[in-house]
Short mmCIF file of C-alpha atoms and ligand atoms in Angstrom, two decimals:
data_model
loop_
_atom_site.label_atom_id
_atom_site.label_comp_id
_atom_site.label_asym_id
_atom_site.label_seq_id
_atom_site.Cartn_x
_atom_site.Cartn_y
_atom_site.Cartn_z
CA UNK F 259 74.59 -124.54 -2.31
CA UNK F 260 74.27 -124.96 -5.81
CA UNK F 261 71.31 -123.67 -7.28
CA UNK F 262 70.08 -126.25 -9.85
CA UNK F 263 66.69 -124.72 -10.53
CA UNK F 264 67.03 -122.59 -14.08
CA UNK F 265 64.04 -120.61 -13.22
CA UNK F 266 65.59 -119.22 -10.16
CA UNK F 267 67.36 -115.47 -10.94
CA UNK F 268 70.73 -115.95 -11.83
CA UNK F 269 73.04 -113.96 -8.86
CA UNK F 270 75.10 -112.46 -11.60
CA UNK F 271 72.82 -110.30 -13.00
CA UNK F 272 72.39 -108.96 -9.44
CA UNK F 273 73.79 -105.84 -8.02
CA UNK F 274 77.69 -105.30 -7.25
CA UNK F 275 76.60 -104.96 -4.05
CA UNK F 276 73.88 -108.30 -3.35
CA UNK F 277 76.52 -110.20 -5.26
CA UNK F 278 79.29 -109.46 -2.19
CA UNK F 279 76.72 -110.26 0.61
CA UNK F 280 75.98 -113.59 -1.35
CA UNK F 281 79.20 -114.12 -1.77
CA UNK F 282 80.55 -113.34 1.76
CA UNK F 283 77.04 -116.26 3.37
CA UNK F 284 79.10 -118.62 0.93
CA UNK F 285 81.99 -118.12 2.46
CA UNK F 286 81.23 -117.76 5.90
CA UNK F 287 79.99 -121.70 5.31
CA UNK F 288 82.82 -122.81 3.09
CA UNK F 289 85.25 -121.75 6.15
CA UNK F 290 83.41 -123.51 8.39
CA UNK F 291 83.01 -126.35 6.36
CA UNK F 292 87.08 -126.46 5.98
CA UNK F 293 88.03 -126.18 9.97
CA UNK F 294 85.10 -128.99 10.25
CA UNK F 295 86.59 -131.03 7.61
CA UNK F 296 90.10 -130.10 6.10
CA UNK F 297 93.29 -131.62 8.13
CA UNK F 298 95.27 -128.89 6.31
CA UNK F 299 92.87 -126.04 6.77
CA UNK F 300 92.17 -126.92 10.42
CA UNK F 301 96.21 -127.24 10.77
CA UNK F 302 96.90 -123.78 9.22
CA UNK F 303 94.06 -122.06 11.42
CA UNK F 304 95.47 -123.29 14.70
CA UNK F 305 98.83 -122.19 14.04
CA UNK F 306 98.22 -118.48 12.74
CA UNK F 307 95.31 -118.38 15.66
CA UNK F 308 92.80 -117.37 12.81
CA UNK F 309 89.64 -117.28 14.27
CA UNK F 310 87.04 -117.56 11.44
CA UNK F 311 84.19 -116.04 12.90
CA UNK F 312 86.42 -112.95 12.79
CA UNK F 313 86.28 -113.54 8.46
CA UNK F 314 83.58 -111.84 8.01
CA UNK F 315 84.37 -110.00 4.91
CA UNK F 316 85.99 -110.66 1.47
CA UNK F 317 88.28 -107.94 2.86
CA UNK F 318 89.49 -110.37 5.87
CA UNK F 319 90.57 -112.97 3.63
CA UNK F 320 93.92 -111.15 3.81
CA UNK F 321 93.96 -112.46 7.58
CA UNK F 322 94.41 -116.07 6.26
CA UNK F 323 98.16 -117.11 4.24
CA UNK F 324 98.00 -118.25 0.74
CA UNK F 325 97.69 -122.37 0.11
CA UNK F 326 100.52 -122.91 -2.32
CA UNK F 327 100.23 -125.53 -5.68
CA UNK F 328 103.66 -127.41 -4.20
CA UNK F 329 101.32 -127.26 -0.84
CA UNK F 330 98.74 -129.18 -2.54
CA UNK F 331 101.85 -131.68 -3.07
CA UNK F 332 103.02 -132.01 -0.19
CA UNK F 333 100.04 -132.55 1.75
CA UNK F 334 97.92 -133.69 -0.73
CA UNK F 335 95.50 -136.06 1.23
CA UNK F 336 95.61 -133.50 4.04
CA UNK F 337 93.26 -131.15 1.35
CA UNK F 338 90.60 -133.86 0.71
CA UNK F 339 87.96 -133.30 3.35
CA UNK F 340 85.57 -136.35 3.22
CA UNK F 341 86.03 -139.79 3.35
CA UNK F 342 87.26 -141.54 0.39
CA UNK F 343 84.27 -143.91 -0.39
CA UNK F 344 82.65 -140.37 -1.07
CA UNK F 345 84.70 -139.91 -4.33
CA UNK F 346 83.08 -140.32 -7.10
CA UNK F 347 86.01 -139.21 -9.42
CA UNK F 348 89.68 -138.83 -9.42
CA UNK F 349 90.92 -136.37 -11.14
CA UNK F 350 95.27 -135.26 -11.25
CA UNK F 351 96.93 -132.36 -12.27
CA UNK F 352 100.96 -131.53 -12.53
CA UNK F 353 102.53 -130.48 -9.45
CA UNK F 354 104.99 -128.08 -9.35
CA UNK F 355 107.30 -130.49 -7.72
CA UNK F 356 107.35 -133.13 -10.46
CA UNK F 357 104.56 -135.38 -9.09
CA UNK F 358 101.11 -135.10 -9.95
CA UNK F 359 98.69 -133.52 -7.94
CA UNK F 360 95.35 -135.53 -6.80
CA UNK F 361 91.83 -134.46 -6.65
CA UNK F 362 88.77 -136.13 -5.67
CA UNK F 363 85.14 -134.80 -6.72
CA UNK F 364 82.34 -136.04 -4.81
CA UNK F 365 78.68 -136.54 -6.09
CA UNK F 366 78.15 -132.82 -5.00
CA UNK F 367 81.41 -131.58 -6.46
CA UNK F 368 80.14 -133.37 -10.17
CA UNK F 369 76.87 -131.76 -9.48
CA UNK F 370 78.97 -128.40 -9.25
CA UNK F 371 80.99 -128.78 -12.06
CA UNK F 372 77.71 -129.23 -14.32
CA UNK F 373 76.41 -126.05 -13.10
CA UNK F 374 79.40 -124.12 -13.44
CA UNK F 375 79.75 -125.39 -17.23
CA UNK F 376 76.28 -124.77 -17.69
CA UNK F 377 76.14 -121.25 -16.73
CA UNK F 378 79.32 -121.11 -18.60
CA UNK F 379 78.27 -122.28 -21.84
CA UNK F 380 74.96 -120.28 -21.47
CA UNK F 381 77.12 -116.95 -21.03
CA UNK F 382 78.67 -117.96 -24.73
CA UNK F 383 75.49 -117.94 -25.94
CA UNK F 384 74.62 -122.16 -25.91
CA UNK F 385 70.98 -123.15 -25.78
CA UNK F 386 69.46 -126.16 -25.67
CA UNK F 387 69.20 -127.16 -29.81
CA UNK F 388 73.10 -126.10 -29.84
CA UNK F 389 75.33 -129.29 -30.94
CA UNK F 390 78.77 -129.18 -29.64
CA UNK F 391 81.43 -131.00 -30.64
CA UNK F 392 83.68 -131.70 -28.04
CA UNK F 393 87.58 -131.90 -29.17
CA UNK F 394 89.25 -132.22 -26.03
CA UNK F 395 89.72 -135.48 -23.61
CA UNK F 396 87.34 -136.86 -21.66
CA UNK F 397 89.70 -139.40 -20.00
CA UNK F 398 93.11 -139.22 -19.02
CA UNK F 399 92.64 -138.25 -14.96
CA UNK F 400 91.55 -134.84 -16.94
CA UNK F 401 88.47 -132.32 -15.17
CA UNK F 402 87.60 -130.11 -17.66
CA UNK F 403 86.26 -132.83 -21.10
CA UNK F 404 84.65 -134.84 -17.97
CA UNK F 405 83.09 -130.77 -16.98
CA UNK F 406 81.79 -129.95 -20.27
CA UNK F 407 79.95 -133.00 -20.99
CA UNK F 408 77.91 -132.59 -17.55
CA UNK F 409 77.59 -129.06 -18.04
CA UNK F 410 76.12 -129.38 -21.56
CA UNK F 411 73.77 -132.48 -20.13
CA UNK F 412 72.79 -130.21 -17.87
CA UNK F 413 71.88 -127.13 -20.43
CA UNK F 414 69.80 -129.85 -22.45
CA UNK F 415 72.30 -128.65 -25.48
CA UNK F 416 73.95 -131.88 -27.50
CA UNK F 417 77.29 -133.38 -27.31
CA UNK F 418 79.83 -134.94 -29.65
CA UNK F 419 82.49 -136.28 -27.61
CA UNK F 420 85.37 -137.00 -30.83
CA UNK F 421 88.25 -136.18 -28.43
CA UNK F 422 91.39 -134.43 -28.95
CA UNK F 423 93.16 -134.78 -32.61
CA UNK F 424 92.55 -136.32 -35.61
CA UNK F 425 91.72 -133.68 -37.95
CA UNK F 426 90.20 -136.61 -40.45
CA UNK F 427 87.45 -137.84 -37.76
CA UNK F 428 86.53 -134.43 -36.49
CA UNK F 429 85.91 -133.53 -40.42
CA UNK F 430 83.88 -136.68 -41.07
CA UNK F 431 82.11 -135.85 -37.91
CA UNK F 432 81.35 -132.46 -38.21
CA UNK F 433 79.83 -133.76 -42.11
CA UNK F 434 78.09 -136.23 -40.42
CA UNK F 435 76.09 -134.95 -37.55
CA UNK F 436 76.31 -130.77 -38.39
CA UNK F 437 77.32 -129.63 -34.63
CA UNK F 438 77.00 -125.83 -34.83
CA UNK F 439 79.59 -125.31 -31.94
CA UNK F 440 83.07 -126.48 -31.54
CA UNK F 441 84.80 -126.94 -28.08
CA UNK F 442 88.54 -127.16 -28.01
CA UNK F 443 92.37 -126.10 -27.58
CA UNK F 444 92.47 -122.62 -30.32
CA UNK F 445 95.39 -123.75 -31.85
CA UNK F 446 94.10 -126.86 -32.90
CA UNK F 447 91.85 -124.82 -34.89
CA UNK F 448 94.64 -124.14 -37.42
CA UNK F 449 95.41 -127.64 -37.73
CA UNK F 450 91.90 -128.84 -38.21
CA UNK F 451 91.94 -125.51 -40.84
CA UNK F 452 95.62 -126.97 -42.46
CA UNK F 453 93.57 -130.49 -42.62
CA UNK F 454 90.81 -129.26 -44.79
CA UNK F 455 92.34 -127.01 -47.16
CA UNK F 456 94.35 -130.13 -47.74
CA UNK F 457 91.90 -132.26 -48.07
CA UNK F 458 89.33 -130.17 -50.18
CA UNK F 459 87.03 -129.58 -47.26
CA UNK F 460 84.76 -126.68 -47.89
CA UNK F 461 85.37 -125.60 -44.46
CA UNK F 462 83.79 -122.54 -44.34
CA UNK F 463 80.62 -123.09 -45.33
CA UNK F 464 80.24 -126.12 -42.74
CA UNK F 465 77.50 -126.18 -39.81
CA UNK F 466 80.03 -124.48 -37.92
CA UNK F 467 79.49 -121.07 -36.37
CA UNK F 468 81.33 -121.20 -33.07
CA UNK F 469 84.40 -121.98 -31.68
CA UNK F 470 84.77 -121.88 -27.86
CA UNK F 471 88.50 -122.21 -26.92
CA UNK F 472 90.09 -123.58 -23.74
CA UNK F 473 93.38 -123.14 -22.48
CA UNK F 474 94.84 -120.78 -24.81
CA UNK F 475 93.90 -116.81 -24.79
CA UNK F 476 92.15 -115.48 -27.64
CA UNK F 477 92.61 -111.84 -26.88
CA UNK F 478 95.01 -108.97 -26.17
CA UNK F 479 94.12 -106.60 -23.06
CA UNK F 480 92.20 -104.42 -25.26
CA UNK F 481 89.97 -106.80 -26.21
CA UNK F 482 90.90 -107.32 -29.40
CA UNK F 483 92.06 -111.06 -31.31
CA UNK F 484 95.49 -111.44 -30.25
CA UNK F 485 97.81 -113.33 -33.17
CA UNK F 486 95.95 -116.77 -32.85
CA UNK F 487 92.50 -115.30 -32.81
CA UNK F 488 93.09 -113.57 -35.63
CA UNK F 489 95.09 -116.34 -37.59
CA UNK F 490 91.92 -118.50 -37.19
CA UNK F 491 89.19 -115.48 -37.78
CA UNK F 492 91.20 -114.21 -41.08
CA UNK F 493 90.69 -118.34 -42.86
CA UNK F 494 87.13 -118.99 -40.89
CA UNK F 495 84.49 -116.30 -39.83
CA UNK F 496 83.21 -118.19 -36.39
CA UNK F 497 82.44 -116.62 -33.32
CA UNK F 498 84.85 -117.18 -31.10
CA UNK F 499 84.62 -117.43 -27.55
CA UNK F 500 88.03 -117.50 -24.43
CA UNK F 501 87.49 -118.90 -21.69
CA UNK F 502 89.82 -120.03 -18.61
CA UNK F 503 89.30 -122.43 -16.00
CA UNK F 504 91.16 -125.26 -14.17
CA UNK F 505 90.96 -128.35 -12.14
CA UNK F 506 91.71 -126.25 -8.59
CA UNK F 507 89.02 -123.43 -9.56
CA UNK F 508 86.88 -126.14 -10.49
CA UNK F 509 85.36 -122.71 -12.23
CA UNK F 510 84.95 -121.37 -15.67
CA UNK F 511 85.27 -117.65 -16.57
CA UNK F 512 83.66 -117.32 -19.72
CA UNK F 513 83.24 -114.48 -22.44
CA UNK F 514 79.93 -113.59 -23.12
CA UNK F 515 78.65 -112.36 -26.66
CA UNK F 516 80.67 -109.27 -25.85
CA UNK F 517 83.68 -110.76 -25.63
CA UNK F 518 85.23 -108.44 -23.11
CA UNK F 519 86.95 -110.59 -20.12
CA UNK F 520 85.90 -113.52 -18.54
CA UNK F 521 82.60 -113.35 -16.02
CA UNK F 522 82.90 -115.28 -12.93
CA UNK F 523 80.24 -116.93 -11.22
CA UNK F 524 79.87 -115.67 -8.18
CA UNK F 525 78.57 -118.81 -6.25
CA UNK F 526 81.17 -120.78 -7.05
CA UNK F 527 84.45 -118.76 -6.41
CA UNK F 528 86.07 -115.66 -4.56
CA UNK F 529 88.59 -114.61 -6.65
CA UNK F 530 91.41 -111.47 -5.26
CA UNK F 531 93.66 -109.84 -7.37
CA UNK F 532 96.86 -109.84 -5.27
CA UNK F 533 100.26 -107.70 -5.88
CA UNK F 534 104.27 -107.93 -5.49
CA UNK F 535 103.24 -106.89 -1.74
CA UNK F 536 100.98 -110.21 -1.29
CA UNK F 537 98.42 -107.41 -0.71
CA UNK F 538 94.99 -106.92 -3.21
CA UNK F 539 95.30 -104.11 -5.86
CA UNK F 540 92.78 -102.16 -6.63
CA UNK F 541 90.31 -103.32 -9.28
CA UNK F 542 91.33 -102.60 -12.89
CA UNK F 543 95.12 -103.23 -11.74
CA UNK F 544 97.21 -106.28 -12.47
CA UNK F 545 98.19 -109.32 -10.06
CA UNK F 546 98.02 -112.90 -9.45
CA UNK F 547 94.74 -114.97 -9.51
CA UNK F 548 93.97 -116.26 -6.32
CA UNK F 549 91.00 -118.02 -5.82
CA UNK F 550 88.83 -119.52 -2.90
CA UNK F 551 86.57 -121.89 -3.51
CA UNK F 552 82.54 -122.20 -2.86
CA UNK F 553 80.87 -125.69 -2.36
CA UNK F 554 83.24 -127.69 -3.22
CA UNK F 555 82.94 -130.76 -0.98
CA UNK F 556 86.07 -133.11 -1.81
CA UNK F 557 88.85 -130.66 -1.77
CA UNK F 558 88.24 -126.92 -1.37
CA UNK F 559 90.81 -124.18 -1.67
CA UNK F 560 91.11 -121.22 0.04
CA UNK F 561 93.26 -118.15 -1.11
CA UNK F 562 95.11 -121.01 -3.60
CA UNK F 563 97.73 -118.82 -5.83
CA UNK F 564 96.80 -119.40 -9.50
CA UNK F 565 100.01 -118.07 -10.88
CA UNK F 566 98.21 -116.57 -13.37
CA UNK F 567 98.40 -112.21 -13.81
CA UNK F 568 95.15 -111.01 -14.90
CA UNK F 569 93.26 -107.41 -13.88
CA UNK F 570 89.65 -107.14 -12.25
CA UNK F 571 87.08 -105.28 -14.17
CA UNK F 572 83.91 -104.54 -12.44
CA UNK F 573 81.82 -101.96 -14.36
CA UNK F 574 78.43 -103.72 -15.69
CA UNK F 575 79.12 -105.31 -19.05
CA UNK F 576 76.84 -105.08 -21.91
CA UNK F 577 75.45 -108.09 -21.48
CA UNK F 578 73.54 -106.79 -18.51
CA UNK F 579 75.63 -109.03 -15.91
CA UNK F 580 77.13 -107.05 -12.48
CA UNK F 581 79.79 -110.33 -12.30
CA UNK F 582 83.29 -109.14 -12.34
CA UNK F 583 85.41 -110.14 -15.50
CA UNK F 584 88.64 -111.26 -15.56
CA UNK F 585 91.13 -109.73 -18.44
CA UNK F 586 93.11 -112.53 -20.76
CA UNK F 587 96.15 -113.62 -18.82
CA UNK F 588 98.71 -111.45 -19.35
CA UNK F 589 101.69 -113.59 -18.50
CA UNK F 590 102.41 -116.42 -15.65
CA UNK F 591 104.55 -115.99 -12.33
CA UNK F 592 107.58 -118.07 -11.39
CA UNK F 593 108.38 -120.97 -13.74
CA UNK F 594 104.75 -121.64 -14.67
CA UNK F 595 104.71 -123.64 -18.69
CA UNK F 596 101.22 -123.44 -20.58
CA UNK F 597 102.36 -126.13 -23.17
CA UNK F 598 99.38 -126.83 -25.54
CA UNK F 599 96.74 -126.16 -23.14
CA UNK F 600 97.99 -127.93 -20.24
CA UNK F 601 99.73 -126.17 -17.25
CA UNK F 602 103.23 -127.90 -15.97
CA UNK F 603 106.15 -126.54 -13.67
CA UNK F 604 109.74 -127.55 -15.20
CA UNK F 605 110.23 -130.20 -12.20
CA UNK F 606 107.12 -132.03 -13.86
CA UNK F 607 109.89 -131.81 -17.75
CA UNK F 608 112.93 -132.71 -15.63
CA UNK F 609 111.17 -135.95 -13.98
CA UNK F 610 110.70 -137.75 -17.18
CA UNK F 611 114.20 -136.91 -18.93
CA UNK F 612 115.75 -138.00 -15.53
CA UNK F 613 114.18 -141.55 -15.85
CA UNK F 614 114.96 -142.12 -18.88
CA UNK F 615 117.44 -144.67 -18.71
CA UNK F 616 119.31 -143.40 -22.31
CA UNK F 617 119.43 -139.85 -21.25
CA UNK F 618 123.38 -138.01 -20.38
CA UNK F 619 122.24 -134.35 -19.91
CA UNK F 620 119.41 -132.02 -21.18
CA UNK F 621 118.57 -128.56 -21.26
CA UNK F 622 114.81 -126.96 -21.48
CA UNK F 623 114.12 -123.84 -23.30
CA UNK F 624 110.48 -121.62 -22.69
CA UNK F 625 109.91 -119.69 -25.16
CA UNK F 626 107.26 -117.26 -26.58
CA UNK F 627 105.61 -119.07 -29.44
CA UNK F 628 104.16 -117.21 -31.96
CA UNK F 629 100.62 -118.28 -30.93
CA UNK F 630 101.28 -116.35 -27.91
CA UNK F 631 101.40 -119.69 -25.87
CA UNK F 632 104.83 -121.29 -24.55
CA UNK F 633 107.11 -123.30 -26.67
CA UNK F 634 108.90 -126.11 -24.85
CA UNK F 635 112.05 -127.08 -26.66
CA UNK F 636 114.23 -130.18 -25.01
CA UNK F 637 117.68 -130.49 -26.05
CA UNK F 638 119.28 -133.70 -24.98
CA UNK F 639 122.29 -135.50 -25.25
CA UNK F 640 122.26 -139.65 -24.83
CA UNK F 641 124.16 -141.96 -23.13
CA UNK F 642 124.70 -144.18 -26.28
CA UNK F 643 123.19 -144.54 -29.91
CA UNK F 644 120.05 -146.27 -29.38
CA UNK F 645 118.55 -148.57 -31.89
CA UNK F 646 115.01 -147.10 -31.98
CA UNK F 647 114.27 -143.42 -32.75
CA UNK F 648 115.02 -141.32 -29.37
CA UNK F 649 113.09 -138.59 -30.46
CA UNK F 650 109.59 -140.68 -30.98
CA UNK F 651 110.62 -142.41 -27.56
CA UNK F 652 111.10 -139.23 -25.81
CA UNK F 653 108.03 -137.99 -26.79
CA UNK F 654 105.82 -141.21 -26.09
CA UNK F 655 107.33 -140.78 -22.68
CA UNK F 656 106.39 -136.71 -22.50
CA UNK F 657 102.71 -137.79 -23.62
CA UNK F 658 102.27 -140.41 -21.12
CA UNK F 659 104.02 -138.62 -17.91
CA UNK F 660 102.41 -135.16 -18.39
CA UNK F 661 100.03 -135.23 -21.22
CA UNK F 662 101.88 -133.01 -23.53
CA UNK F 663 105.41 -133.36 -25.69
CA UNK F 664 107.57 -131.10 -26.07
CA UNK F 665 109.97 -130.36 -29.50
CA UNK F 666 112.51 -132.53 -28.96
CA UNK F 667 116.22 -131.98 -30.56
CA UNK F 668 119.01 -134.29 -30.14
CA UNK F 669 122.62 -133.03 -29.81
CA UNK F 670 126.25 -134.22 -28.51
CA UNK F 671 126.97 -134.99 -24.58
CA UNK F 672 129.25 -132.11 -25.20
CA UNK F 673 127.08 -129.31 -26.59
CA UNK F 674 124.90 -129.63 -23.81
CA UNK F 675 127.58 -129.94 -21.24
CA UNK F 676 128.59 -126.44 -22.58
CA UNK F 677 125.32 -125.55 -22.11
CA UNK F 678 124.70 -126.62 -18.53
CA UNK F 679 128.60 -125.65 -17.11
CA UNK F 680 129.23 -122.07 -18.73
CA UNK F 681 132.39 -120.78 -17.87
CA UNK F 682 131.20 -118.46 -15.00
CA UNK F 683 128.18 -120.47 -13.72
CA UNK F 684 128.34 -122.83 -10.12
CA UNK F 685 125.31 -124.09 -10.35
CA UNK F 686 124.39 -126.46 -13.81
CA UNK F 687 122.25 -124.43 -16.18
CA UNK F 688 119.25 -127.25 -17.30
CA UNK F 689 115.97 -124.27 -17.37
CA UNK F 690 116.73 -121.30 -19.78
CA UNK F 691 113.36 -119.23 -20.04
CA UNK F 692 113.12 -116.48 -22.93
CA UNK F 693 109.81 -115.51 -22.43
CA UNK F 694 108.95 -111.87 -22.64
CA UNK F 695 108.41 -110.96 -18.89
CA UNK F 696 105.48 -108.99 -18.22
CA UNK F 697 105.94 -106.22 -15.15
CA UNK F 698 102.40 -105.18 -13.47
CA UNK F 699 101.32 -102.15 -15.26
CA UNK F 700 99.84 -99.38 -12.70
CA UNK F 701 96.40 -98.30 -14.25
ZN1 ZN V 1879 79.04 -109.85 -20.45
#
C-alpha cells in the first residue's frame, strides 16, 4: 500500500477528485482488513449490523460509530490485529483513563511511518544534503523521534539524534557538525535562544536556517505567527515550519513553504471534520479531528476522535498540491492537556499524585500559557514534612509516569481542603480548567 518508489507521482498533487477515488480503494481494503483482523472492529460491526460492502464512500463513514481514546483503553489488545511475534515496536501513549495506552507497529507499519515522515519532511522543503538535528526523544515508548529518524533515512537527508534538552550539547553540536535544520518542541527554541545569549553564542549567524516544530502550533487561523512564533522569529530569522501528528494518526500534516495549514497525505489517512451534532461540517468550518487510518497493519483506527478542533481547507495551495490542509488547532474538546508537547487527560495527573505515598489532597489547574500551549499547575498539600525536597520528588515522579512535569506548588492540608470542599459544592473540586474555551465559529 505504501508507495516506496520516489519516482512514482506523488497522489497529492493529483486532482480533488482522483485523490477521493484513491482514497475511498484504500479504504474499501483497510475495512476489510479490520473485520478480517480486528477483535474490536469485527465486534462493533456485528452489533450495529454494518455491512461494509455497503461503505463505499467517504460519505458512508458516518454509518460506522466513533472508536473512542478511553476505547483504545479499555480494549486495548482487542485493537491490535496481528499476532504479537509480528511487532516489531512498542510504542504507549496516555490514556484518558490514567493508564497508558499500547501500540504495536509491525515491519509494515515502520515502513509506513518512514514514508509518511518522508513525504512530510519533503513538503517542508528537506532534501537529501539537509542535516537535521533532531531535539526530541528517540526512546521512551515515544513514536514520533523513532518516525523522524526513519523518515529522514528514508529521504537520504542526515540526522543528528542529540535528544530533548540540554541547551549546552545542542550548542556544541550544532558548532560541531553545522545541521542546517532543527527538529523539535517550539518552545524549546526560546530556551536554546535564553542559553546562547547567555553563553555568548552568536546564534544567529549559526548553520541554522530552519526550525520545524512538533507539538506546539506556530500559527493563528489567519496564518500568521501566533505569540510563540513570533517570540522566536523576532530573536532568530529561521524558517519555521508547524506541523501536527500523533502516535494514533501514525500521520504527519505538515506546512509546506507556504505555510498555510497542514497537508495531509492522502494514502495514509481519512480525516472528517465532525460537529456538536457528531455529523461532518462542511469544509472550511470547525470540528473535531477524526481520523481513519490507511495501511496500518498492527493497530488501525477507524473514525478514532482526535479531540482536536481544526477546519478543512481544500482549495489548491500554492505549492501546487490538491491535498486538503488542516488549520492550527484551535482549541481541544473535553479535558484534553497539551503539556510541553505531549497530550495527557487529567486521570493520567491524578494517578501519580494518588500514589504518592506523602500526598493529603491536591488540586490541578489548566491554564492558558502565554505560549498559547497549556500550563499545568499542581497544588498539593502533604501528609507530613518530608525530609527530601517534595517538589523535586513530585516532579521526578511526573517525568517518569507521563513524560512531562508539571509546576508544582506546595501549600497547607487546609488551603487545599478549601479548595476541593467549597461551601456549595457535593462533589470534591481536584480539576479547575481556565482555559479560554473556543465555540465553533460558523464560516
Ligand atoms: Zn502547500
Amino acid at each position: 500500500m505504501v508507495k516506496s518508489d520516489n519516482n512514482m507521482i506523488d497522489i497529492e498533487f493529483d486532482s480533488p477528485e482522483n485523490i477521493k477515488i484513491y482514497q475511498e480503494k484504500l479504504l474499501g481494503k483497510a475495512l476489510k482488513y479490520l473485520e478480517e483482523n480486528s477483535k474490536y472492529y469485527k465486534r462493533m460491526f456485528s452489533r450495529y449490523e454494518i455491512d461494509i460492502e455497503k461503505i463505499q464512500s467517504i460519505e458512508d463513514l458516518v454509518k460506522i460509530p466513533f472508536t473512542e481514546k478511553k476505547d483504545l483503553q479499555l480494549f486495548n489488545e482487542d485493537f491490535l490485529c496481528c499476532k504479537k511475534e509480528k511487532i516489531i515496536d512498542y510504542i504507549t501513549t496516555s490514556g484518558t483513563l490514567g493508564d497508558p495506552v499500547t501500540f504495536g507497529c509491525t515491519d509494515n507499519d515502520l515502513e509506513r511511518l518512514a514514508y509518511n515522515e518522508c513525504k512530510s519532511f519533503t513538503c517542508a522543503g528537506l532534501k537529501p544534503g539537509n542535516i537535521v538535528q533532531l531535539m526530541t526523544t528517540m526512546d521512551k515508548r515515544f513514536m514520533a523521534g523513532l518516525a523522524y529518524f526513519l523518515g529522514i533515512r528514508k529521504l537520504g537527508a542526515s540526522i543528528i539524534r542529540v535528544g530533548n534538552g540540554i541547551p549546552e550539547l545542542q550548542w556544541d553540536t550544532i558548532k560541531r557538525i553545522k545541521p542546517d535544520t532543527i527538529m523539535c518542541v517550539p518552545s524549546f527554541i526560546l530556551r536554546l535562544i535564553q542559553y546562547a545569549e547567555d553563553n555568548g553564542i552568536d546564534y544567529k549567524n549559526s548553520s541554522v536556517k530552519r526550525i520545524i516544530g512538533i507539538g506546539e502550533g506556530l500559527r493563528e487561523q489567519n496564518f500568521e505567527l501566533n505569540l510563540l512564533g513570533k517570540r522566536i522569529k523576532e530573536k532568530w530569522d529561521v524558517d519555521l515550519f508547524a506541523t501536527y501528528s500523533s502516535t494514533e494518526m501514525g500521520a504527519t500534516f505538515s506546512e509546506c513553504e507556504y505555510g498555510c495549514g497542514g497537508h495531509v497525505h492522502p494514502e495514509l489517512i481519512i480525516v472528517e471534520i465532525i460537529g456538536d451534532d457528531n455529523m461532518p461540517v462542511p469544509d472550511g468550518v470547525y470540528g473535531e479531528i477524526v481520523i481513519t487510518t490507511l495501511g496500518v497493519e498492527g493497530m488501525p483506527l477507524l473514525r478514532f476522535r482526535t479531540g482536536d478542533i481544526a477546519a478543512k481547507i481544500t482549495e489548491k495551495c500554492k505549492c501546487g498540491r490538491n491535498s486538503y490542509r488542516l488549520t492550527p488547532l484551535i482549541g481541544r474538546k473535553n479535558n484534553l492537556i497539551k503539556l510541553k508537547g505531549t497530550t495527557l487527560y487529567p486521570p493520567a495527573i491524578n494517578d501519580v499524585l494518588d500514589n504518592t505515598e506523602y500526598v493529603e489532597n491536591y488540586v490541578i489547574y489548566v491554564q492558558d500559557n502565554e505560549s498559547g500551549t497549556d500550563e499545568v499547575i499542581v497544588k498539593a498539600g502533604l501528609k507530613y514534612d518530608t525530609d527530601f525536597d517534595a517538589v523535586k520528588n513530585l516532579k521526578d515522579r511526573f517525568r517518569s509516569r507521563i513524560r512531562v512535569a508539571p509546576t508544582i506548588e506546595i501549600l497547607t492540608v487546609e488551603e487545599i481542603q478549601a479548595i476541593n470542599f467549597p461551601a456549595k459544592s457535593r462533589k470534591p473540586i481536584k480539576f479547575i480548567d481556565n482555559r479560554k474555551r473556543y465555540i465553533y465559529e460558523k464560516s
